[in-house]
mmCIF file of C-alpha atoms in Angstrom:
data_model
loop_
_atom_site.group_PDB
_atom_site.id
_atom_site.type_symbol
_atom_site.label_atom_id
_atom_site.label_comp_id
_atom_site.label_asym_id
_atom_site.label_seq_id
_atom_site.Cartn_x
_atom_site.Cartn_y
_atom_site.Cartn_z
ATOM 1 C CA ALA A 1 28.861 11.421 73.775
ATOM 2 C CA SER A 2 30.608 11.399 70.401
ATOM 3 C CA VAL A 3 29.461 7.822 69.733
ATOM 4 C CA GLY A 4 25.864 8.861 70.361
ATOM 5 C CA LEU A 5 26.304 11.840 68.065
ATOM 6 C CA ALA A 6 27.785 9.642 65.336
ATOM 7 C CA PHE A 7 24.917 7.183 65.698
ATOM 8 C CA ALA A 8 22.337 9.976 65.619
ATOM 9 C CA SER A 9 23.914 11.441 62.478
ATOM 10 C CA GLU A 10 23.192 8.244 60.495
ATOM 11 C CA SER A 11 19.578 9.282 59.926
ATOM 12 C CA ALA A 12 20.404 12.926 59.225
ATOM 13 C CA ILE A 13 19.286 14.429 55.915
ATOM 14 C CA PRO A 14 20.564 17.575 54.202
ATOM 15 C CA GLY A 15 19.411 20.703 55.930
ATOM 16 C CA THR A 16 19.675 19.165 59.399
ATOM 17 C CA PRO A 17 22.463 19.955 61.884
ATOM 18 C CA LEU A 18 24.050 16.486 62.005
ATOM 19 C CA TYR A 19 24.291 15.999 58.248
ATOM 20 C CA SER A 20 27.797 17.462 57.988
ATOM 21 C CA LEU A 21 28.985 15.027 60.665
ATOM 22 C CA LYS A 22 27.494 12.146 58.698
ATOM 23 C CA LYS A 23 29.245 13.265 55.487
ATOM 24 C CA THR A 24 32.570 13.699 57.330
ATOM 25 C CA ARG A 25 32.350 10.165 58.716
ATOM 26 C CA GLU A 26 31.652 8.829 55.213
ATOM 27 C CA THR A 27 34.592 10.750 53.745
ATOM 28 C CA ILE A 28 36.900 9.210 56.325
ATOM 29 C CA ALA A 29 35.470 5.748 55.647
ATOM 30 C CA VAL A 30 36.054 6.150 51.882
ATOM 31 C CA ALA A 31 39.660 7.104 52.579
ATOM 32 C CA VAL A 32 40.382 3.906 54.515
ATOM 33 C CA VAL A 33 38.509 1.463 52.275
ATOM 34 C CA SER A 34 40.660 -0.698 50.010
ATOM 35 C CA PRO A 35 40.610 0.064 46.276
ATOM 36 C CA GLU A 36 38.897 -3.291 45.686
ATOM 37 C CA GLN A 37 36.059 -2.350 48.030
ATOM 38 C CA ARG A 38 35.749 1.280 46.930
ATOM 39 C CA ALA A 39 33.266 0.690 44.082
ATOM 40 C CA GLN A 40 30.899 -1.260 46.320
ATOM 41 C CA PHE A 41 31.251 1.266 49.119
ATOM 42 C CA GLU A 42 30.644 4.201 46.777
ATOM 43 C CA VAL A 43 27.565 2.622 45.208
ATOM 44 C CA ASP A 44 26.228 2.088 48.736
ATOM 45 C CA LEU A 45 26.787 5.803 49.365
ATOM 46 C CA ALA A 46 24.920 6.683 46.173
ATOM 47 C CA GLU A 47 22.031 4.540 47.331
ATOM 48 C CA LYS A 48 22.121 6.311 50.716
ATOM 49 C CA ARG A 49 21.946 9.703 48.976
ATOM 50 C CA LEU A 50 18.929 8.505 46.982
ATOM 51 C CA SER A 51 17.267 7.304 50.185
ATOM 52 C CA GLU A 52 17.901 10.737 51.657
ATOM 53 C CA LEU A 53 16.382 12.269 48.542
ATOM 54 C CA LYS A 54 13.249 10.205 49.057
ATOM 55 C CA VAL A 55 13.001 11.206 52.729
ATOM 56 C CA LEU A 56 13.706 14.810 51.784
ATOM 57 C CA SER A 57 10.928 14.787 49.195
ATOM 58 C CA GLN A 58 8.494 13.883 51.968
ATOM 59 C CA ALA A 59 9.927 16.199 54.647
ATOM 60 C CA GLU A 60 7.489 18.795 55.849
ATOM 61 C CA ASN A 61 9.802 20.583 58.266
ATOM 62 C CA LEU A 62 12.042 22.133 55.575
ATOM 63 C CA SER A 63 11.339 25.244 53.578
ATOM 64 C CA VAL A 64 11.043 25.093 49.785
ATOM 65 C CA GLU A 65 14.430 26.833 49.515
ATOM 66 C CA GLU A 66 16.082 24.340 51.879
ATOM 67 C CA LYS A 67 14.596 21.437 49.930
ATOM 68 C CA GLU A 68 15.754 22.844 46.589
ATOM 69 C CA LYS A 69 19.276 23.443 47.884
ATOM 70 C CA SER A 70 19.379 19.944 49.377
ATOM 71 C CA VAL A 71 18.045 18.295 46.214
ATOM 72 C CA ASP A 72 20.727 20.097 44.201
ATOM 73 C CA SER A 73 23.398 18.933 46.629
ATOM 74 C CA LEU A 74 22.170 15.323 46.691
ATOM 75 C CA ALA A 75 21.883 15.106 42.900
ATOM 76 C CA PHE A 76 25.441 16.398 42.596
ATOM 77 C CA ASP A 77 26.674 13.939 45.254
ATOM 78 C CA VAL A 78 25.006 10.974 43.538
ATOM 79 C CA SER A 79 26.493 11.918 40.159
ATOM 80 C CA GLU A 80 29.987 12.388 41.605
ATOM 81 C CA THR A 81 29.757 9.152 43.574
ATOM 82 C CA LEU A 82 28.669 7.162 40.519
ATOM 83 C CA ASP A 83 31.556 8.678 38.535
ATOM 84 C CA THR A 84 33.858 7.336 41.249
ATOM 85 C CA VAL A 85 32.202 3.910 40.996
ATOM 86 C CA ASN A 86 32.833 3.889 37.238
ATOM 87 C CA ARG A 87 36.485 4.877 37.736
ATOM 88 C CA SER A 88 36.840 2.150 40.372
ATOM 89 C CA LEU A 89 35.487 -0.449 37.932
ATOM 90 C CA ASP A 90 37.982 0.752 35.311
ATOM 91 C CA SER A 91 40.772 0.563 37.861
ATOM 92 C CA LEU A 92 39.786 -2.969 38.875
ATOM 93 C CA LYS A 93 39.774 -4.019 35.204
ATOM 94 C CA LYS A 94 43.407 -2.943 34.963
ATOM 95 C CA THR A 95 44.534 -4.886 38.057
ATOM 96 C CA GLY A 96 43.712 -8.214 36.486
ATOM 97 C CA GLU A 97 41.978 -9.496 39.626
ATOM 98 C CA GLN A 98 39.177 -11.177 37.704
ATOM 99 C CA LYS A 99 37.364 -12.744 40.626
ATOM 100 C CA LYS A 100 37.199 -9.471 42.553
ATOM 101 C CA LEU A 101 36.196 -7.564 39.407
ATOM 102 C CA ILE A 102 33.311 -9.945 38.750
ATOM 103 C CA GLU A 103 32.211 -9.800 42.387
ATOM 104 C CA VAL A 104 32.257 -5.993 42.412
ATOM 105 C CA ALA A 105 30.581 -5.672 38.989
ATOM 106 C CA THR A 106 27.795 -8.007 40.124
ATOM 107 C CA ALA A 107 27.240 -6.020 43.328
ATOM 108 C CA VAL A 108 27.361 -2.692 41.489
ATOM 109 C CA ASN A 109 24.841 -3.894 38.916
ATOM 110 C CA GLU A 110 22.455 -5.091 41.641
ATOM 111 C CA LYS A 111 22.819 -1.853 43.607
ATOM 112 C CA ALA A 112 22.286 0.212 40.446
ATOM 113 C CA ALA A 113 18.986 -1.574 39.868
ATOM 114 C CA SER A 114 18.004 -0.917 43.475
ATOM 115 C CA ALA A 115 19.015 2.749 43.145
ATOM 116 C CA GLN A 116 16.978 3.091 39.961
ATOM 117 C CA LYS A 117 13.910 1.701 41.744
ATOM 118 C CA LEU A 118 14.435 4.013 44.698
ATOM 119 C CA LEU A 119 14.725 7.032 42.416
ATOM 120 C CA SER A 120 11.569 6.066 40.535
ATOM 121 C CA GLU A 121 9.675 5.940 43.853
ATOM 122 C CA THR A 122 10.840 9.426 44.838
ATOM 123 C CA LYS A 123 8.385 12.215 44.133
ATOM 124 C CA LEU A 124 10.081 15.536 43.472
ATOM 125 C CA ALA A 125 8.800 18.841 42.222
ATOM 126 C CA PRO A 126 8.698 19.276 38.426
ATOM 127 C CA ALA A 127 11.495 21.835 38.807
ATOM 128 C CA HIS A 128 13.856 18.937 39.553
ATOM 129 C CA GLU A 129 12.962 16.906 36.468
ATOM 130 C CA GLN A 130 16.294 17.672 34.781
ATOM 131 C CA GLN A 131 18.287 16.630 37.841
ATOM 132 C CA VAL A 132 16.337 13.397 38.152
ATOM 133 C CA ALA A 133 16.991 12.692 34.462
ATOM 134 C CA GLU A 134 20.724 13.315 34.932
ATOM 135 C CA VAL A 135 20.912 11.052 37.988
ATOM 136 C CA THR A 136 18.914 8.384 36.145
ATOM 137 C CA GLN A 137 21.389 8.611 33.278
ATOM 138 C CA LYS A 138 24.335 8.219 35.677
ATOM 139 C CA ILE A 139 22.736 5.175 37.287
ATOM 140 C CA ASP A 140 22.132 3.656 33.845
ATOM 141 C CA GLU A 141 25.717 4.388 32.822
ATOM 142 C CA THR A 142 27.023 2.692 35.959
ATOM 143 C CA SER A 143 24.775 -0.311 35.441
ATOM 144 C CA ARG A 144 25.863 -0.612 31.795
ATOM 145 C CA LYS A 145 29.515 -0.494 32.787
ATOM 146 C CA ALA A 146 29.003 -3.217 35.391
ATOM 147 C CA LEU A 147 27.034 -5.326 32.907
ATOM 148 C CA SER A 148 29.699 -4.875 30.243
ATOM 149 C CA VAL A 149 32.290 -6.210 32.686
ATOM 150 C CA LEU A 150 30.095 -9.249 33.319
ATOM 151 C CA VAL A 151 29.557 -9.805 29.591
ATOM 152 C CA GLU A 152 33.313 -9.551 28.946
ATOM 153 C CA LYS A 153 34.035 -12.028 31.732
ATOM 154 C CA ILE A 154 31.054 -14.318 31.174
ATOM 155 C CA ASP A 155 33.213 -17.434 30.855
ATOM 156 C CA SER A 156 34.958 -16.877 34.173
ATOM 157 C CA SER A 157 32.136 -15.168 36.088
ATOM 158 C CA GLY A 158 30.274 -18.269 37.149
ATOM 159 C CA ILE A 159 27.071 -16.367 36.462
ATOM 160 C CA PRO A 160 24.689 -18.268 34.208
ATOM 161 C CA GLU A 161 24.584 -16.786 30.730
ATOM 162 C CA SER A 162 20.789 -16.680 30.977
ATOM 163 C CA ALA A 163 20.999 -14.368 34.016
ATOM 164 C CA ILE A 164 23.129 -11.868 32.121
ATOM 165 C CA THR A 165 20.894 -12.204 29.059
ATOM 166 C CA ASP A 166 17.858 -11.474 31.264
ATOM 167 C CA GLN A 167 19.537 -8.359 32.641
ATOM 168 C CA LEU A 168 20.429 -7.160 29.153
ATOM 169 C CA THR A 169 16.857 -7.808 27.998
ATOM 170 C CA GLN A 170 15.550 -5.742 30.928
ATOM 171 C CA LYS A 171 17.860 -2.891 29.890
ATOM 172 C CA LEU A 172 16.571 -3.055 26.318
ATOM 173 C CA ASP A 173 12.948 -3.162 27.496
ATOM 174 C CA GLN A 174 13.580 -0.109 29.676
ATOM 175 C CA ALA A 175 15.191 1.682 26.722
ATOM 176 C CA ASP A 176 12.099 0.919 24.620
ATOM 177 C CA LYS A 177 9.847 2.346 27.352
ATOM 178 C CA ASP A 178 12.035 5.441 27.588
ATOM 179 C CA ILE A 179 11.772 5.985 23.833
ATOM 180 C CA VAL A 180 7.975 5.699 23.955
ATOM 181 C CA LEU A 181 7.879 8.158 26.869
ATOM 182 C CA LEU A 182 10.103 10.630 25.017
ATOM 183 C CA GLU A 183 8.000 10.336 21.886
ATOM 184 C CA ALA A 184 4.888 11.064 23.964
ATOM 185 C CA LYS A 185 6.536 14.136 25.493
ATOM 186 C CA VAL A 186 7.582 15.381 22.055
ATOM 187 C CA SER A 187 4.049 14.820 20.768
ATOM 188 C CA LEU A 188 2.519 16.672 23.719
ATOM 189 C CA ALA A 189 4.918 19.547 23.168
ATOM 190 C CA GLY A 190 3.709 19.777 19.576
ATOM 191 C CA LEU A 191 7.147 19.157 18.115
ATOM 192 C CA PRO A 192 7.758 16.972 15.089
ATOM 193 C CA ALA A 193 8.767 13.443 16.167
ATOM 194 C CA GLU A 194 11.644 13.189 13.691
#
């Protein structure tokens, strides 16, 4: 029976009865994962929370209050999880295990891009705009940290320099788009642009 319950909890979202079981199982899993695997595991958890956020945004069986509470909780969880990912990358840098560091940084960078896409596809109420911005910033921070590791280790990473250059160019292009968007918001608000 407990195996069935554990399996059923995998699709649980905040506000549903099995969600606490799901989170407990994940907490136990984090505790037994090796330090080298922690960053990858944590970024997977962040991506799971963002998937839950997307499902939650479309859920019709939850009240507005339940949704708001759950969005708050998920945004907090994603931010905390990404902080842990960043600490794990720092910790791996100190161990000197270059191959593992490069492997983890590559995976984290790919997952961060996937998380960013998932978040951009999630439609939340305007009241959550600030939380979405904060989570987006955390994802960007995590991606930048992973990319900086790859840039530092470019000679030993085995990753073609052009691939890293392409990723950096994408980051710069996104920053340009963000600046244009912010300028448009400032203009619409009637504030001076400078």
